[in-house]
Amino acid sequence: MEKSYWEVAPADKAYHSNEYLTYSSVSPLKAGQIIELPLRNKSSLGLAIKQVQNPSFKTKDVEPTELSLPASSLELLDWMRTYYPSSLGITTGMFLPPSLKIKVTTDTAKSSLPKPRFNATSEQQKIVETIASKAAQTYMLHGETGSGKTKIYLDLTRKVIDKKSVLILVPEISLSPQLYKEFQAEFGDKVVMNHSAMTPKQRRETWARVNSTEPVIVIGPRSSLFLPFNSLGLLVVDEFHEGAYKQESAPYYAAQRVASKLSRIHSCPLILGSATPSINEYFWAQQKQVPILTLKKLSRGSGKNFKTKIITVDLSDEDERSSYPLLSRTLINNIQKSLDKKDQVLLFLNKRGSARVVVCQNCGWRSQCTRCDLPMTYHQDTHELICHTCGNKAKPPISCPECKSTDVIFKSPGTKSIHEQLKKLFPTAKIARFDKDNTKAERLDTVHSDVVAGNIDILIGTQLLAKGHDLPQLGLVGILQAESGLQFPDYTSNERSYQLIHQLIGRVGRGHKDGTVVVQTFNKDSVLLESASKNDWQTLFDQELQERKLFGFPPFFHVMKISAARATSASAKDALQRLSADISGAVIVGPSPCFIEKKLGKFYWQIIVKSKNRNTLVDIARKVPGGYTVDLDPTHLL
């Protein structure tokens, strides 16, 4: 058989170029077919992109597999490599299945759909009709917490699922079970989950079902964008303001942008849903005349107007101080009242571990990671110091390593410490902690049904608890230190803090019962805190836009962060200075140390490159040599 020649995308991390390669094949190939190819004296996987003419140079042969991707996946891949210049080997790898041991199917048995269970409000019905009656486009759904954004997703899904698949993106794995149960109740076995915590077999089954001709509903995080959808009828990015939608490693993509391109490829509606839209996205929605649909009324309840009472506690007030750090007298009293009423309690603290800082009161010595120069966190349960950046561990000192004093104290409590305090205060209550230190059995997605049923009296945790969960038994939320997010020196700090506080306040008063929120702060007169408490998003939006325009931040400038990791601080700085000298046509800020300057024994410095034209930054990114990290459109500049 005569050879054919093909442009091929290698799916190998060792391939750093952003260009397709040319190979030959003695077997029949089609565009999108997954192939085995020789790359640098080893066998790798890749994708056949398109057939080309016989090149003037010698080529190597590829071997086809039984698996292939649809044309839509190839179009998305080609866009990705131009919009987010990076290693094509890494980008292509995101599109491939978890393994080649996948049963090829052309169809699956059609399943009948259960009947709809909920009645939509007039507000929800109007939005569903608006989206369903118009040509495919992007919509921003600005829905207050508890206003029923999920009901809109369900109704729109029902209109297309007979013929086309649906993709619902969530920012965190922990949010998947609740949404999965709601969709499964409406659509039965048409619903599948996709995330990294699934078993290899489960992930293979999901990939195969998506790649079949039978429409499915996929619920999962940002990586689900690269599943092989043959035909999409609806794409939703829920809680689209969340930072988890930004890939923090190559190719550093933003899921919102990728979702926008994928919806255009499939000519399907894209819904960006949030109670607290990101300022940049909201600004661009206004500029591009994207319809902004608002939901203001609660969707649940028996018609009763449930209220949320917000109590602000000044932590510097001596009358509020108890024997337990970060547990004020007002908060302790309200916890007891809630437990007496059989109401669930949620306490939020943005710190893991038992103590954030271990310090000598005699000479000021602090425990720091030898590889990262960052404070190590004390974990009482394992009696060890852990660096949450690199994982370095050490035993806490009995005496100060510098002055030998035994006056070593553990300051600034974390979630584990608060957990221990709560057990002493409320010995009969069932208490559970949720943070990134949880084992699989302790994780929120594992015990989600117990949490929703109210079988756990007090929930204590970090941001995992703030997002999207509907907890019918929840009566009290305690924000232990409201301004903790403002400690980060970044232009997005105010926005992120507002979003977090607003989300936490929205955990109660969702149509189930009256709720109370106790906000503890050292800055009771904070304008931001007042705006979040009053749900005054517009004021935050207007003020932030003024400041960002004044100082040249997004959305008025496109930005790119280029960082260098070197053996010494001086060499990292020098490398970026030399790189900066070769950059023209853009504003350069820096070089300066990264927020975490030392990590795993290396020093990190960065420059920020600004331009009003994004293509200028793309051209610069393509010319950056190896040895640097390039993050185009970063969500923060830390």
XYZ file of C-alpha atoms in Angstrom, residues 15-631:
617
model
C 8.186 17.535 22.853
C 8.546 21.264 23.662
C 7.862 22.853 20.281
C 4.460 24.321 19.454
C 4.505 23.096 15.827
C 3.090 19.949 14.241
C 5.500 17.286 12.950
C 5.262 15.330 9.677
C 5.138 11.525 9.694
C 4.217 8.817 7.209
C 1.866 5.834 7.452
C 1.549 2.611 5.478
C -1.845 1.973 7.109
C -5.006 3.965 6.369
C -5.393 6.975 8.677
C -8.086 9.528 9.332
C -7.916 12.954 10.965
C -8.259 12.646 14.726
C -6.953 9.101 14.929
C -4.765 8.344 17.942
C -1.449 6.950 16.754
C 1.760 5.474 18.092
C 4.805 7.332 16.816
C 8.575 7.197 17.250
C 9.904 10.294 19.043
C 13.544 10.635 20.060
C 14.232 6.907 20.051
C 11.136 5.983 22.035
C 7.499 5.207 21.297
C 4.955 7.909 22.101
C 1.313 8.650 21.406
C -0.029 11.427 19.228
C -2.851 12.596 16.990
C -3.142 12.543 13.225
C -4.121 16.115 12.303
C -4.370 16.310 8.516
C -2.961 14.652 5.408
C -0.217 16.560 3.538
C 1.917 16.197 0.433
C 5.052 14.047 0.371
C 7.699 16.203 2.082
C 11.234 16.710 0.782
C 12.759 15.160 3.900
C 12.801 11.591 5.203
C 9.889 10.628 7.485
C 9.206 7.968 10.105
C 6.156 5.708 10.100
C 3.337 5.768 12.656
C 0.985 2.996 13.743
C -2.752 3.735 14.102
C -4.798 2.669 17.128
C -8.538 1.910 17.186
C -9.326 5.165 18.992
C -9.948 8.557 17.435
C -11.157 12.025 18.364
C -13.913 14.021 16.631
C -13.150 16.986 14.374
C -14.295 19.375 17.131
C -11.444 18.216 19.378
C -8.892 18.844 16.623
C -10.261 22.344 16.062
C -10.029 23.095 19.785
C -6.457 21.748 19.928
C -5.382 23.922 16.998
C -6.893 26.992 18.678
C -5.246 26.138 22.014
C -1.756 26.041 20.535
C -2.150 29.532 19.057
C -4.089 31.185 21.901
C -1.940 29.677 24.674
C 1.539 29.177 23.149
C 3.139 26.339 25.072
C 4.528 22.852 24.657
C 2.367 21.101 22.066
C 3.297 17.783 23.661
C 1.617 18.789 26.930
C -1.396 20.432 25.280
C -2.117 17.410 23.061
C -1.839 15.097 26.055
C -4.877 16.779 27.642
C -7.074 15.485 24.780
C -6.016 11.836 24.932
C -7.919 9.144 26.862
C -6.653 7.901 30.274
C -5.445 4.728 28.515
C -5.796 2.902 25.201
C -7.753 0.097 26.906
C -11.082 1.582 25.921
C -13.880 -0.362 24.281
C -14.857 1.340 21.052
C -18.614 1.881 20.866
C -20.726 3.471 18.181
C -23.891 3.736 20.240
C -25.400 2.849 23.599
C -28.922 1.899 24.537
C -31.190 4.932 24.719
C -32.600 5.522 28.183
C -35.918 7.161 28.967
C -35.894 10.335 30.997
C -37.604 10.708 34.380
C -40.306 13.338 34.568
C -39.381 16.858 35.756
C -39.713 17.248 39.527
C -39.564 20.988 40.269
C -41.648 23.932 39.252
C -39.671 26.889 37.935
C -40.248 30.418 39.207
C -41.409 33.062 36.729
C -37.920 34.568 36.869
C -36.332 31.216 35.969
C -38.862 30.501 33.215
C -38.178 33.849 31.554
C -34.424 33.212 31.483
C -34.846 29.676 30.103
C -37.128 30.986 27.340
C -34.673 33.779 26.517
C -31.754 31.386 26.067
C -33.722 28.637 24.300
C -35.431 30.942 21.804
C -32.335 32.690 20.456
C -29.337 31.697 18.385
C -26.428 30.155 20.248
C -24.366 32.711 22.112
C -22.754 33.442 25.483
C -24.869 34.460 28.467
C -23.789 35.658 31.881
C -26.151 34.421 34.598
C -25.777 36.705 37.614
C -27.849 34.775 40.129
C -27.933 35.462 43.839
C -26.962 32.592 46.127
C -29.984 30.277 46.439
C -31.835 31.836 43.495
C -31.871 28.590 41.523
C -29.217 28.742 38.806
C -29.136 24.925 38.819
C -32.839 24.760 37.919
C -32.096 26.806 34.802
C -29.279 24.427 33.862
C -31.654 21.476 34.311
C -34.431 22.962 32.184
C -32.079 23.917 29.353
C -30.504 20.464 29.449
C -33.900 18.816 29.011
C -34.426 20.801 25.800
C -31.309 19.427 24.066
C -30.348 16.079 25.650
C -32.356 13.937 23.204
C -29.956 14.878 20.413
C -26.883 16.535 21.919
C -24.599 16.192 24.943
C -24.278 18.703 27.785
C -21.198 19.770 29.746
C -21.537 21.297 33.226
C -18.232 22.553 34.624
C -17.675 22.935 38.371
C -14.586 24.556 39.937
C -13.883 21.851 42.511
C -14.333 18.068 42.696
C -16.116 18.537 46.036
C -18.987 20.300 44.234
C -19.587 17.385 41.841
C -21.672 15.031 44.074
C -24.423 17.537 44.878
C -24.868 18.620 41.259
C -24.587 15.004 40.085
C -27.449 13.926 42.374
C -29.688 16.763 41.169
C -29.047 15.956 37.515
C -29.307 12.212 38.060
C -32.732 12.669 39.668
C -33.845 14.393 36.448
C -31.915 12.466 33.793
C -31.008 9.096 35.285
C -28.062 7.232 33.791
C -27.451 9.847 31.111
C -25.371 11.677 33.732
C -21.670 10.876 34.165
C -18.953 12.424 36.306
C -15.404 13.122 35.226
C -12.602 14.031 37.630
C -9.139 12.960 38.743
C -10.322 11.165 41.901
C -12.220 8.559 39.882
C -10.727 5.109 39.321
C -8.970 4.435 35.983
C -11.840 2.160 34.977
C -14.438 4.861 35.728
C -12.488 7.440 33.729
C -12.175 5.062 30.766
C -15.932 4.431 30.851
C -16.683 8.153 30.924
C -14.336 8.837 28.004
C -15.934 6.042 25.951
C -19.479 7.240 26.641
C -18.635 10.815 25.656
C -16.982 9.521 22.466
C -20.082 7.525 21.468
C -23.073 8.812 19.500
C -25.464 8.636 22.465
C -25.797 12.093 24.163
C -24.620 12.292 27.766
C -24.456 14.910 30.522
C -20.945 15.375 31.905
C -20.310 17.044 35.274
C -16.696 17.763 36.116
C -13.827 20.267 36.524
C -11.959 22.201 33.811
C -10.207 19.130 32.330
C -13.635 17.933 31.082
C -13.383 20.518 28.293
C -11.006 18.186 26.459
C -13.288 15.148 26.383
C -14.185 13.967 22.831
C -17.667 15.484 22.454
C -19.200 14.684 19.074
C -22.001 17.177 19.527
C -22.643 19.648 22.357
C -26.008 21.313 22.891
C -25.231 23.254 26.093
C -22.099 24.298 27.983
C -22.225 25.713 31.536
C -19.377 27.131 33.620
C -20.862 27.238 37.131
C -19.310 29.584 39.727
C -17.221 30.890 36.831
C -15.471 33.490 39.027
C -13.507 30.792 40.867
C -9.719 30.778 40.529
C -9.734 26.985 40.149
C -10.773 27.460 36.520
C -7.273 28.714 35.746
C -4.709 25.997 34.986
C -1.637 26.805 37.103
C 0.773 24.785 34.933
C 1.465 24.654 31.193
C -0.453 25.505 29.076
C -1.856 27.915 31.724
C -5.311 28.100 30.146
C -8.428 29.763 31.562
C -11.398 27.385 31.367
C -13.793 30.262 30.658
C -11.879 31.154 27.466
C -11.610 27.535 26.344
C -15.324 27.018 27.036
C -16.110 30.058 24.906
C -14.187 28.610 21.960
C -15.712 25.135 22.446
C -19.242 26.578 22.446
C -18.518 28.385 19.164
C -17.146 25.182 17.619
C -20.373 23.343 18.523
C -22.673 26.348 17.973
C -24.238 25.860 21.395
C -25.165 28.285 24.202
C -22.526 29.004 26.870
C -23.749 30.035 30.314
C -21.357 31.669 32.771
C -23.082 31.414 36.155
C -22.130 33.136 39.416
C -23.494 35.090 42.358
C -20.287 37.147 42.347
C -19.027 37.521 38.753
C -15.354 38.314 38.280
C -14.770 41.995 37.581
C -12.789 41.367 34.400
C -15.414 39.024 32.941
C -18.285 41.362 33.841
C -16.492 44.305 32.241
C -15.889 42.388 29.007
C -19.480 41.136 28.993
C -20.610 44.766 29.023
C -18.102 45.761 26.342
C -19.040 42.873 24.020
C -22.768 43.245 24.745
C -23.055 39.751 26.187
C -26.566 39.385 27.692
C -26.375 39.621 31.499
C -29.349 37.761 32.987
C -30.117 38.327 36.668
C -31.785 36.128 39.280
C -32.696 37.893 42.511
C -35.413 35.820 44.180
C -34.899 32.682 46.264
C -36.116 29.573 44.460
C -36.704 27.274 47.441
C -38.957 27.285 50.499
C -42.680 27.358 51.165
C -43.090 30.986 50.269
C -41.904 32.243 53.641
C -39.343 35.018 53.465
C -36.425 33.529 55.385
C -34.004 36.103 56.731
C -30.281 36.222 57.399
C -29.036 38.132 60.443
C -25.440 39.393 60.171
C -23.494 40.087 63.377
C -20.088 41.779 63.116
C -17.693 41.101 66.004
C -14.644 43.283 66.709
C -11.870 40.845 67.673
C -9.906 43.659 69.302
C -12.731 44.192 71.836
C -11.593 42.749 75.182
C -15.188 41.930 76.130
C -15.332 39.518 73.189
C -12.196 37.592 74.109
C -12.617 34.048 75.393
C -10.132 31.404 76.470
C -10.104 30.101 72.896
C -8.245 32.038 70.144
C -10.480 33.250 67.289
C -13.629 32.060 69.089
C -15.352 35.188 70.417
C -17.942 35.105 73.188
C -20.641 36.133 70.698
C -19.739 33.299 68.341
C -19.586 30.697 71.139
C -23.023 31.786 72.394
C -24.514 31.565 68.902
C -23.002 28.115 68.325
C -24.658 26.891 71.515
C -28.014 28.401 70.478
C -27.795 26.686 67.087
C -26.923 23.327 68.617
C -29.855 23.683 71.031
C -32.159 24.204 68.020
C -30.587 21.229 66.195
C -29.259 23.615 63.557
C -26.012 22.886 61.750
C -23.006 25.207 62.203
C -20.306 26.074 59.646
C -17.075 27.767 60.761
C -14.666 29.118 58.175
C -10.937 29.764 58.621
C -8.608 30.192 55.666
C -5.698 28.347 57.305
C -4.861 24.665 57.587
C -2.971 22.984 60.416
C -2.899 23.658 64.138
C -0.699 26.777 64.236
C 0.497 28.983 61.398
C 3.631 30.281 63.095
C 6.070 28.758 65.604
C 8.091 31.561 67.162
C 10.567 32.146 70.005
C 9.351 34.932 72.277
C 12.903 35.528 73.524
C 14.825 36.234 70.290
C 12.119 36.249 67.574
C 13.271 33.083 65.767
C 10.580 31.510 63.555
C 10.326 28.021 62.133
C 10.979 28.237 58.397
C 11.347 25.713 55.615
C 15.007 25.256 54.684
C 14.037 24.795 51.037
C 11.476 27.573 50.645
C 12.217 30.161 53.379
C 8.506 30.149 54.289
C 6.911 29.675 57.720
C 6.197 26.031 58.511
C 2.782 25.085 59.876
C 2.479 23.057 63.063
C 0.183 20.003 62.920
C -0.729 18.886 66.425
C -2.205 15.511 65.423
C 1.090 14.315 63.920
C 3.281 16.611 66.063
C 5.298 17.900 63.131
C 6.039 21.052 61.173
C 4.999 20.948 57.509
C 5.762 23.330 54.643
C 2.540 23.613 52.634
C 4.522 24.706 49.582
C 6.964 21.817 49.138
C 5.839 19.261 51.743
C 9.064 19.458 53.775
C 8.589 18.089 57.321
C 10.434 18.587 60.609
C 9.920 17.959 64.324
C 8.996 21.062 66.362
C 11.831 22.236 68.609
C 11.715 21.858 72.386
C 13.925 24.920 72.682
C 14.865 27.739 70.301
C 17.608 26.668 67.835
C 19.078 30.198 67.988
C 19.088 31.270 71.658
C 18.209 27.916 73.333
C 15.262 29.512 75.153
C 12.326 27.211 75.957
C 9.902 30.104 75.450
C 8.726 28.809 72.059
C 5.042 29.437 71.321
C 2.561 28.407 68.637
C 0.644 31.381 67.244
C -2.229 32.010 64.812
C -4.444 28.909 65.050
C -5.374 26.823 62.014
C -8.343 24.539 61.339
C -6.948 21.632 63.358
C -6.447 23.857 66.394
C -9.985 25.252 66.125
C -11.247 21.670 65.825
C -9.579 20.766 69.136
C -11.017 23.846 70.846
C -14.531 23.039 69.638
C -14.316 19.492 71.002
C -13.570 20.932 74.453
C -16.357 23.514 74.244
C -19.023 21.212 72.791
C -18.068 17.635 73.788
C -21.345 16.050 72.691
C -21.426 17.661 69.228
C -20.322 15.761 66.141
C -17.589 17.884 64.543
C -15.855 17.430 61.182
C -12.943 19.326 59.629
C -12.635 19.854 55.871
C -9.416 21.028 54.238
C -6.653 19.747 51.959
C -5.220 17.634 54.808
C -8.272 15.338 54.746
C -7.841 11.675 53.915
C -10.083 10.267 51.153
C -12.522 8.918 53.758
C -12.742 12.368 55.396
C -13.188 14.387 52.191
C -16.341 16.412 51.670
C -17.338 14.571 48.503
C -17.082 11.255 50.409
C -19.286 12.274 53.371
C -21.468 14.700 51.415
C -24.743 12.894 52.159
C -24.085 13.026 55.924
C -23.299 16.744 55.720
C -26.475 17.533 53.762
C -28.621 15.402 56.091
C -27.344 17.354 59.103
C -25.679 14.311 60.689
C -22.621 16.484 61.384
C -23.327 19.276 63.879
C -20.324 21.562 63.295
C -18.352 21.889 60.065
C -14.957 23.582 60.321
C -12.856 24.180 57.247
C -11.247 26.294 54.560
C -12.513 27.468 51.159
C -13.784 23.972 50.326
C -16.831 24.750 52.489
C -17.578 28.176 51.024
C -18.528 27.097 47.537
C -21.911 26.179 46.166
C -23.125 23.675 48.753
C -26.817 23.668 49.641
C -27.069 22.617 53.304
C -30.749 22.518 54.390
C -29.944 22.122 58.121
C -27.433 24.994 58.268
C -28.453 27.783 60.637
C -25.181 29.519 61.561
C -22.048 30.545 59.677
C -19.025 31.871 61.541
C -16.290 33.671 59.594
C -13.426 33.499 62.076
C -11.118 36.110 60.511
C -12.800 38.017 57.695
C -9.789 39.978 56.440
C -7.403 37.025 56.025
C -7.606 37.193 52.231
C -6.550 40.851 52.190
C -3.055 39.956 53.384
C -2.019 39.045 49.829
C -0.384 41.942 47.949
C -2.295 41.547 44.686
C -4.696 43.688 42.663
C -7.404 40.999 42.944
C -7.350 40.742 46.775
C -10.405 42.946 47.369
C -12.417 41.127 44.721
C -11.503 37.663 46.016
C -12.267 38.625 49.621
C -15.650 40.044 48.642
C -16.524 36.890 46.687
C -15.523 34.625 49.554
C -17.428 36.552 52.235
C -20.492 36.820 49.990
C -20.407 33.077 49.281
C -20.156 32.291 52.990
C -23.044 34.595 53.889
C -25.033 32.869 51.152
C -24.708 29.461 52.820
C -27.668 30.359 55.076
C -31.089 31.858 54.350
C -31.414 29.811 51.137
C -35.108 29.066 51.528
C -34.851 26.432 54.258
C -34.835 28.444 57.514
C -33.706 31.707 59.059
C -29.941 32.044 59.365
C -27.261 33.909 61.300
C -23.785 34.919 60.154
C -21.150 35.981 62.693
C -18.347 37.929 60.976
C -15.247 38.295 63.143
C -12.760 40.987 62.164
C -9.963 43.218 63.426
C -11.194 45.959 61.061
C -14.859 46.505 61.842
C -15.087 49.671 59.697
C -13.886 47.970 56.500
C -15.686 49.312 53.413
C -15.228 45.971 51.688
C -16.770 44.089 54.614
C -19.735 46.457 54.618
C -20.239 45.994 50.857
C -20.134 42.196 51.152
C -22.532 42.214 54.103
C -25.000 44.437 52.222
C -24.600 42.536 48.953
C -23.431 45.751 47.293
C -21.481 44.216 44.399
C -21.930 47.234 42.131
C -19.992 49.515 44.488
C -17.081 47.066 44.559
C -17.198 46.778 40.759
C -17.132 50.548 40.216
C -14.322 51.185 42.727
C -12.140 48.351 41.476
C -12.488 49.462 37.847
C -11.331 52.974 38.754
C -8.240 51.673 40.519
C -7.341 49.158 37.823
C -7.633 51.776 35.092
C -5.455 54.158 37.104
C -2.688 51.596 37.731
C -2.861 49.731 34.406
C -4.295 46.364 35.440
C -6.798 44.068 33.683
C -9.308 44.531 32.164
C -7.671 47.674 30.733
C -4.393 45.913 29.981
C -3.599 42.341 29.020
C -0.846 40.939 31.202
C 1.647 38.090 31.105
C 3.781 36.779 33.958
C 7.221 35.413 33.095
C 9.164 33.780 35.903
C 12.609 32.250 36.255
C 13.811 29.667 38.789
C 17.533 29.649 39.423
C 20.035 28.403 42.017
C 20.516 31.898 43.467
C 18.392 34.996 43.788
C 20.953 37.031 41.852
C 21.022 34.613 38.900
C 17.193 34.563 38.687
C 17.119 38.365 38.638
C 19.922 38.527 36.065
C 18.170 36.037 33.753
C 15.014 38.155 33.704
C 16.964 41.367 33.158
C 18.581 39.828 30.070
C 15.218 38.568 28.832
C 13.613 42.001 29.390
C 16.272 43.642 27.200
C 15.044 41.555 24.252
C 11.362 42.476 24.704
C 9.951 45.464 22.833
C 6.514 46.944 22.235
C 5.182 46.271 25.740
C 5.402 47.642 29.284
C 7.640 45.614 31.601
C 7.335 45.703 35.401
C 10.208 44.167 37.361
C 12.095 41.954 37.734
C 11.057 41.344 41.327
C 10.972 38.336 43.665
C 7.884 36.124 43.390
C 5.512 36.115 46.357
C 7.072 32.778 47.306
C 10.659 33.598 46.472
C 12.296 30.321 47.463
C 10.798 26.902 46.781
C 12.407 23.464 46.724
C 15.852 25.010 46.989
C 15.429 27.375 44.024
C 14.856 31.122 43.889
C 11.937 32.506 41.877
C 11.784 35.964 40.289
C 9.282 37.379 37.809
C 8.492 40.166 35.381
C 5.030 41.382 34.415
C 4.586 42.265 30.740
C 1.632 44.537 29.874
C 0.011 45.489 26.595
C -3.392 46.687 25.409
C -3.075 44.220 22.531
C -3.109 40.552 23.543
C -1.526 39.457 20.269
C 1.567 41.443 21.230
C 1.923 39.265 24.322
C 1.313 36.088 22.292
C 4.164 37.055 19.935
C 6.462 37.727 22.901
C 5.494 34.410 24.534
C 6.417 32.485 21.387
C 9.931 33.946 21.448
C 10.685 33.246 25.138
C 13.450 30.607 25.244
C 13.471 27.527 27.449
C 14.189 27.884 31.143
C 11.338 30.325 31.833
C 7.682 29.909 32.835
C 5.183 31.934 30.792
C 1.663 32.538 32.163
